[in-house]
Amino acid sequence: MSEAFHPPATWKLPGAEARFLNALLAARETATKQWLMDTLYGDDPDGGPDPKIIDVYVCKLRPKLRALFGEDAIETVWGRGYRIDEATKAVIRAHSAPPPQEQAA
């Protein structure tokens, strides 16, 4: 993945949602559910949770991002997966906070 996005603490994103958002930000095009599962859980010897978790993350993130930016940041590409357009990615990345270890210093 590209440079990690660190959501500000005020966004109150749990770690799993922040990792999912990072995966969407790293996707060059539409992120398929399989690509997202591989990216998030590829190193899990048990294969990770049920693939429906991807839909759960989208459902949890959409209203949070809408509250922050006033529009739907995550687009559904029917039959393919999910995407965030490049302009929206830039806006989201502009809000990146310092990595947690740098905040404590």
Tab-separated table of N, CA and C in Angstrom:
chain	number	residue	atom	x	y	z
A	1	MET	N	0.842	-1.193	0.000
A	1	MET	CA	0.000	0.000	0.000
A	1	MET	C	0.879	1.245	0.000
A	2	SER	N	0.311	2.350	-0.415
A	2	SER	CA	1.036	3.609	-0.400
A	2	SER	C	1.156	4.092	1.047
A	3	GLU	N	1.669	5.302	1.202
A	3	GLU	CA	1.849	5.854	2.534
A	3	GLU	C	0.537	5.778	3.315
A	4	ALA	N	0.648	5.328	4.546
A	4	ALA	CA	-0.550	5.112	5.363
A	4	ALA	C	-1.218	6.433	5.727
A	5	PHE	N	-2.517	6.408	5.688
A	5	PHE	CA	-3.345	7.529	6.134
A	5	PHE	C	-3.643	7.313	7.603
A	6	HIS	N	-3.481	8.333	8.404
A	6	HIS	CA	-3.771	8.248	9.836
A	6	HIS	C	-4.934	9.193	10.135
A	7	PRO	N	-6.131	8.631	10.343
A	7	PRO	CA	-7.272	9.511	10.596
A	7	PRO	C	-7.094	10.269	11.908
A	8	PRO	N	-7.496	11.530	11.931
A	8	PRO	CA	-7.420	12.287	13.182
A	8	PRO	C	-8.248	11.608	14.267
A	9	ALA	N	-7.836	11.753	15.495
A	9	ALA	CA	-8.552	11.145	16.629
A	9	ALA	C	-10.009	11.607	16.685
A	10	THR	N	-10.266	12.826	16.224
A	10	THR	CA	-11.638	13.354	16.257
A	10	THR	C	-12.586	12.564	15.352
A	11	TRP	N	-12.021	11.816	14.381
A	11	TRP	CA	-12.866	11.010	13.497
A	11	TRP	C	-13.375	9.774	14.210
A	12	LYS	N	-12.717	9.369	15.288
A	12	LYS	CA	-13.126	8.213	16.098
A	12	LYS	C	-13.335	6.957	15.260
A	13	LEU	N	-12.356	6.668	14.399
A	13	LEU	CA	-12.417	5.451	13.591
A	13	LEU	C	-11.702	4.324	14.330
A	14	PRO	N	-12.400	3.231	14.610
A	14	PRO	CA	-11.709	2.073	15.185
A	14	PRO	C	-10.627	1.596	14.223
A	15	GLY	N	-9.659	0.871	14.743
A	15	GLY	CA	-8.533	0.409	13.946
A	15	GLY	C	-8.930	-0.317	12.679
A	16	ALA	N	-9.934	-1.193	12.764
A	16	ALA	CA	-10.352	-1.964	11.587
A	16	ALA	C	-10.919	-1.042	10.501
A	17	GLU	N	-11.689	-0.031	10.899
A	17	GLU	CA	-12.238	0.897	9.912
A	17	GLU	C	-11.135	1.757	9.309
A	18	ALA	N	-10.149	2.142	10.109
A	18	ALA	CA	-9.023	2.928	9.597
A	18	ALA	C	-8.213	2.095	8.598
A	19	ARG	N	-7.988	0.815	8.902
A	19	ARG	CA	-7.268	-0.056	7.965
A	19	ARG	C	-8.052	-0.224	6.666
A	20	PHE	N	-9.378	-0.364	6.785
A	20	PHE	CA	-10.218	-0.499	5.594
A	20	PHE	C	-10.146	0.775	4.751
A	21	LEU	N	-10.235	1.937	5.389
A	21	LEU	CA	-10.143	3.200	4.658
A	21	LEU	C	-8.782	3.310	3.973
A	22	ASN	N	-7.720	2.891	4.646
A	22	ASN	CA	-6.395	2.890	4.039
A	22	ASN	C	-6.358	2.018	2.794
A	23	ALA	N	-6.995	0.864	2.867
A	23	ALA	CA	-7.030	-0.032	1.704
A	23	ALA	C	-7.749	0.641	0.537
A	24	LEU	N	-8.884	1.282	0.808
A	24	LEU	CA	-9.604	1.979	-0.271
A	24	LEU	C	-8.775	3.125	-0.842
A	25	LEU	N	-8.065	3.829	0.015
A	25	LEU	CA	-7.228	4.927	-0.461
A	25	LEU	C	-6.063	4.415	-1.302
A	26	ALA	N	-5.601	3.213	-1.022
A	26	ALA	CA	-4.473	2.633	-1.749
A	26	ALA	C	-4.877	2.021	-3.090
A	27	ALA	N	-6.153	1.709	-3.244
A	27	ALA	CA	-6.614	1.063	-4.483
A	27	ALA	C	-6.439	2.013	-5.665
A	28	ARG	N	-5.860	1.492	-6.727
A	28	ARG	CA	-5.646	2.326	-7.916
A	28	ARG	C	-6.924	2.525	-8.703
A	29	GLU	N	-7.784	1.541	-8.664
A	29	GLU	CA	-9.066	1.622	-9.364
A	29	GLU	C	-10.127	1.093	-8.409
A	30	THR	N	-11.118	0.427	-8.947
A	30	THR	CA	-12.147	-0.166	-8.108
A	30	THR	C	-11.533	-1.289	-7.278
A	31	ALA	N	-11.805	-1.270	-5.989
A	31	ALA	CA	-11.310	-2.314	-5.084
A	31	ALA	C	-12.360	-3.413	-5.014
A	32	THR	N	-12.018	-4.584	-5.524
A	32	THR	CA	-12.952	-5.704	-5.429
A	32	THR	C	-12.976	-6.205	-4.000
A	33	LYS	N	-14.039	-6.907	-3.660
A	33	LYS	CA	-14.113	-7.471	-2.313
A	33	LYS	C	-12.968	-8.446	-2.079
A	34	GLN	N	-12.613	-9.212	-3.107
A	34	GLN	CA	-11.511	-10.168	-2.946
A	34	GLN	C	-10.193	-9.442	-2.707
A	35	TRP	N	-9.944	-8.359	-3.438
A	35	TRP	CA	-8.715	-7.593	-3.233
A	35	TRP	C	-8.683	-7.012	-1.823
A	36	LEU	N	-9.819	-6.485	-1.373
A	36	LEU	CA	-9.883	-5.926	-0.016
A	36	LEU	C	-9.637	-7.004	1.035
A	37	MET	N	-10.245	-8.168	0.847
A	37	MET	CA	-10.023	-9.271	1.796
A	37	MET	C	-8.545	-9.672	1.803
A	38	ASP	N	-7.948	-9.791	0.631
A	38	ASP	CA	-6.530	-10.160	0.545
A	38	ASP	C	-5.644	-9.103	1.199
A	39	THR	N	-5.967	-7.835	0.958
A	39	THR	CA	-5.177	-6.739	1.510
A	39	THR	C	-5.296	-6.681	3.026
A	40	LEU	N	-6.501	-6.859	3.533
A	40	LEU	CA	-6.731	-6.732	4.975
A	40	LEU	C	-6.398	-8.001	5.752
A	41	TYR	N	-6.657	-9.162	5.148
A	41	TYR	CA	-6.556	-10.414	5.898
A	41	TYR	C	-5.683	-11.465	5.234
A	42	GLY	N	-4.913	-11.082	4.227
A	42	GLY	CA	-4.103	-12.040	3.495
A	42	GLY	C	-3.110	-12.800	4.339
A	43	ASP	N	-2.651	-12.195	5.448
A	43	ASP	CA	-1.683	-12.879	6.303
A	43	ASP	C	-2.350	-13.648	7.444
A	44	ASP	N	-3.660	-13.646	7.493
A	44	ASP	CA	-4.392	-14.375	8.537
A	44	ASP	C	-4.436	-15.860	8.168
A	45	PRO	N	-3.861	-16.730	9.000
A	45	PRO	CA	-3.846	-18.162	8.662
A	45	PRO	C	-5.242	-18.771	8.553
A	46	ASP	N	-6.225	-18.134	9.187
A	46	ASP	CA	-7.600	-18.623	9.112
A	46	ASP	C	-8.376	-17.986	7.965
A	47	GLY	N	-7.733	-17.091	7.225
A	47	GLY	CA	-8.394	-16.460	6.082
A	47	GLY	C	-9.191	-15.225	6.423
A	48	GLY	N	-9.257	-14.856	7.690
A	48	GLY	CA	-9.993	-13.665	8.093
A	48	GLY	C	-11.475	-13.940	8.281
A	49	PRO	N	-12.235	-12.891	8.536
A	49	PRO	CA	-13.669	-13.045	8.749
A	49	PRO	C	-14.408	-13.325	7.442
A	50	ASP	N	-15.704	-13.483	7.568
A	50	ASP	CA	-16.563	-13.674	6.406
A	50	ASP	C	-16.421	-12.461	5.482
A	51	PRO	N	-16.391	-12.667	4.181
A	51	PRO	CA	-16.253	-11.535	3.245
A	51	PRO	C	-17.336	-10.454	3.388
A	52	LYS	N	-18.449	-10.763	4.026
A	52	LYS	CA	-19.495	-9.751	4.245
A	52	LYS	C	-18.996	-8.607	5.119
A	53	ILE	N	-17.839	-8.820	5.803
A	53	ILE	CA	-17.286	-7.754	6.640
A	53	ILE	C	-16.971	-6.519	5.799
A	54	ILE	N	-16.663	-6.714	4.526
A	54	ILE	CA	-16.374	-5.585	3.641
A	54	ILE	C	-17.595	-4.678	3.550
A	55	ASP	N	-18.788	-5.280	3.389
A	55	ASP	CA	-20.028	-4.496	3.334
A	55	ASP	C	-20.287	-3.788	4.664
A	56	VAL	N	-19.938	-4.451	5.760
A	56	VAL	CA	-20.121	-3.859	7.086
A	56	VAL	C	-19.240	-2.619	7.225
A	57	TYR	N	-17.973	-2.735	6.821
A	57	TYR	CA	-17.082	-1.573	6.898
A	57	TYR	C	-17.608	-0.414	6.054
A	58	VAL	N	-18.098	-0.707	4.862
A	58	VAL	CA	-18.637	0.351	4.003
A	58	VAL	C	-19.827	1.017	4.694
A	59	CYS	N	-20.719	0.211	5.257
A	59	CYS	CA	-21.907	0.757	5.931
A	59	CYS	C	-21.536	1.614	7.142
A	60	LYS	N	-20.470	1.260	7.827
A	60	LYS	CA	-20.044	2.043	9.000
A	60	LYS	C	-19.301	3.311	8.597
A	61	LEU	N	-18.497	3.218	7.539
A	61	LEU	CA	-17.699	4.377	7.128
A	61	LEU	C	-18.486	5.435	6.365
A	62	ARG	N	-19.439	5.016	5.564
A	62	ARG	CA	-20.167	5.999	4.735
A	62	ARG	C	-20.765	7.143	5.550
A	63	PRO	N	-21.524	6.879	6.608
A	63	PRO	CA	-22.102	8.015	7.337
A	63	PRO	C	-21.043	8.870	8.041
A	64	LYS	N	-19.955	8.255	8.479
A	64	LYS	CA	-18.900	9.029	9.139
A	64	LYS	C	-18.231	9.970	8.146
A	65	LEU	N	-17.919	9.464	6.961
A	65	LEU	CA	-17.297	10.305	5.946
A	65	LEU	C	-18.276	11.355	5.419
A	66	ARG	N	-19.553	10.988	5.308
A	66	ARG	CA	-20.570	11.951	4.862
A	66	ARG	C	-20.673	13.111	5.860
A	67	ALA	N	-20.606	12.798	7.161
A	67	ALA	CA	-20.672	13.839	8.184
A	67	ALA	C	-19.467	14.779	8.096
A	68	LEU	N	-18.327	14.232	7.708
A	68	LEU	CA	-17.117	15.042	7.606
A	68	LEU	C	-17.041	15.854	6.322
A	69	PHE	N	-17.489	15.265	5.218
A	69	PHE	CA	-17.287	15.888	3.907
A	69	PHE	C	-18.569	16.272	3.194
A	70	GLY	N	-19.727	15.919	3.738
A	70	GLY	CA	-20.992	16.330	3.165
A	70	GLY	C	-21.436	15.575	1.932
A	71	GLU	N	-20.719	14.527	1.580
A	71	GLU	CA	-21.117	13.729	0.412
A	71	GLU	C	-20.645	12.299	0.616
A	72	ASP	N	-21.152	11.407	-0.214
A	72	ASP	CA	-20.731	10.016	-0.134
A	72	ASP	C	-19.344	9.880	-0.743
A	73	ALA	N	-18.384	9.504	0.081
A	73	ALA	CA	-17.011	9.348	-0.396
A	73	ALA	C	-16.795	7.987	-1.041
A	74	ILE	N	-17.511	6.982	-0.551
A	74	ILE	CA	-17.327	5.622	-1.051
A	74	ILE	C	-18.408	5.319	-2.079
A	75	GLU	N	-17.970	5.050	-3.279
A	75	GLU	CA	-18.887	4.741	-4.381
A	75	GLU	C	-18.971	3.229	-4.573
A	76	THR	N	-20.190	2.722	-4.752
A	76	THR	CA	-20.373	1.319	-5.097
A	76	THR	C	-20.286	1.179	-6.603
A	77	VAL	N	-19.450	0.264	-7.045
A	77	VAL	CA	-19.353	-0.064	-8.468
A	77	VAL	C	-20.026	-1.427	-8.593
A	78	TRP	N	-21.283	-1.411	-8.970
A	78	TRP	CA	-22.108	-2.621	-8.951
A	78	TRP	C	-21.455	-3.773	-9.696
A	79	GLY	N	-21.429	-4.904	-9.018
A	79	GLY	CA	-20.860	-6.107	-9.598
A	79	GLY	C	-19.342	-6.168	-9.562
A	80	ARG	N	-18.712	-5.111	-9.062
A	80	ARG	CA	-17.240	-5.073	-9.050
A	80	ARG	C	-16.672	-4.827	-7.665
A	81	GLY	N	-17.136	-3.792	-6.959
A	81	GLY	CA	-16.583	-3.480	-5.643
A	81	GLY	C	-16.870	-2.047	-5.235
A	82	TYR	N	-15.855	-1.403	-4.665
A	82	TYR	CA	-16.006	-0.048	-4.133
A	82	TYR	C	-14.825	0.796	-4.573
A	83	ARG	N	-15.055	2.125	-4.605
A	83	ARG	CA	-13.970	3.028	-4.974
A	83	ARG	C	-14.190	4.388	-4.333
A	84	ILE	N	-13.088	5.094	-4.224
A	84	ILE	CA	-13.098	6.501	-3.834
A	84	ILE	C	-12.390	7.231	-4.965
A	85	ASP	N	-13.026	8.261	-5.524
A	85	ASP	CA	-12.394	8.947	-6.654
A	85	ASP	C	-11.162	9.720	-6.178
A	86	GLU	N	-10.278	10.014	-7.120
A	86	GLU	CA	-8.978	10.614	-6.797
A	86	GLU	C	-9.115	11.968	-6.094
A	87	ALA	N	-10.078	12.785	-6.508
A	87	ALA	CA	-10.261	14.090	-5.863
A	87	ALA	C	-10.659	13.921	-4.396
A	88	THR	N	-11.541	12.979	-4.127
A	88	THR	CA	-11.971	12.727	-2.746
A	88	THR	C	-10.829	12.123	-1.935
A	89	LYS	N	-10.041	11.235	-2.562
A	89	LYS	CA	-8.866	10.686	-1.867
A	89	LYS	C	-7.941	11.819	-1.416
A	90	ALA	N	-7.727	12.791	-2.283
A	90	ALA	CA	-6.843	13.909	-1.942
A	90	ALA	C	-7.391	14.703	-0.759
A	91	VAL	N	-8.690	14.925	-0.741
A	91	VAL	CA	-9.312	15.660	0.361
A	91	VAL	C	-9.161	14.871	1.663
A	92	ILE	N	-9.415	13.574	1.611
A	92	ILE	CA	-9.289	12.742	2.812
A	92	ILE	C	-7.836	12.735	3.292
A	93	ARG	N	-6.891	12.521	2.382
A	93	ARG	CA	-5.469	12.472	2.762
A	93	ARG	C	-5.001	13.797	3.365
A	94	ALA	N	-5.596	14.906	2.954
A	94	ALA	CA	-5.210	16.207	3.498
A	94	ALA	C	-5.496	16.308	4.991
A	95	HIS	N	-6.338	15.429	5.502
A	95	HIS	CA	-6.688	15.429	6.921
A	95	HIS	C	-5.853	14.445	7.735
A	96	SER	N	-4.855	13.829	7.115
A	96	SER	CA	-4.051	12.823	7.806
A	96	SER	C	-3.362	13.423	9.025
A	97	ALA	N	-3.438	12.689	10.116
A	97	ALA	CA	-2.767	13.085	11.352
A	97	ALA	C	-1.389	12.435	11.390
A	98	PRO	N	-0.509	12.918	12.257
A	98	PRO	CA	0.778	12.230	12.401
A	98	PRO	C	0.550	10.793	12.891
A	99	PRO	N	1.461	9.882	12.522
A	99	PRO	CA	1.333	8.515	13.034
A	99	PRO	C	1.276	8.523	14.559
A	100	PRO	N	0.579	7.567	15.172
A	100	PRO	CA	0.398	7.564	16.627
A	100	PRO	C	1.687	7.736	17.427
A	101	GLN	N	2.798	7.099	17.051
A	101	GLN	CA	4.034	7.219	17.811
A	101	GLN	C	4.584	8.644	17.778
A	102	GLU	N	4.314	9.398	16.688
A	102	GLU	CA	4.773	10.775	16.588
A	102	GLU	C	3.911	11.711	17.429
A	103	GLN	N	2.657	11.365	17.664
A	103	GLN	CA	1.783	12.197	18.466
A	103	GLN	C	2.234	12.234	19.917
A	104	ALA	N	2.799	11.116	20.414
A	104	ALA	CA	3.197	11.019	21.814
A	104	ALA	C	4.474	11.808	22.097
A	105	ALA	N	5.275	12.071	21.070
A	105	ALA	CA	6.568	12.750	21.270
A	105	ALA	C	6.387	14.216	21.578
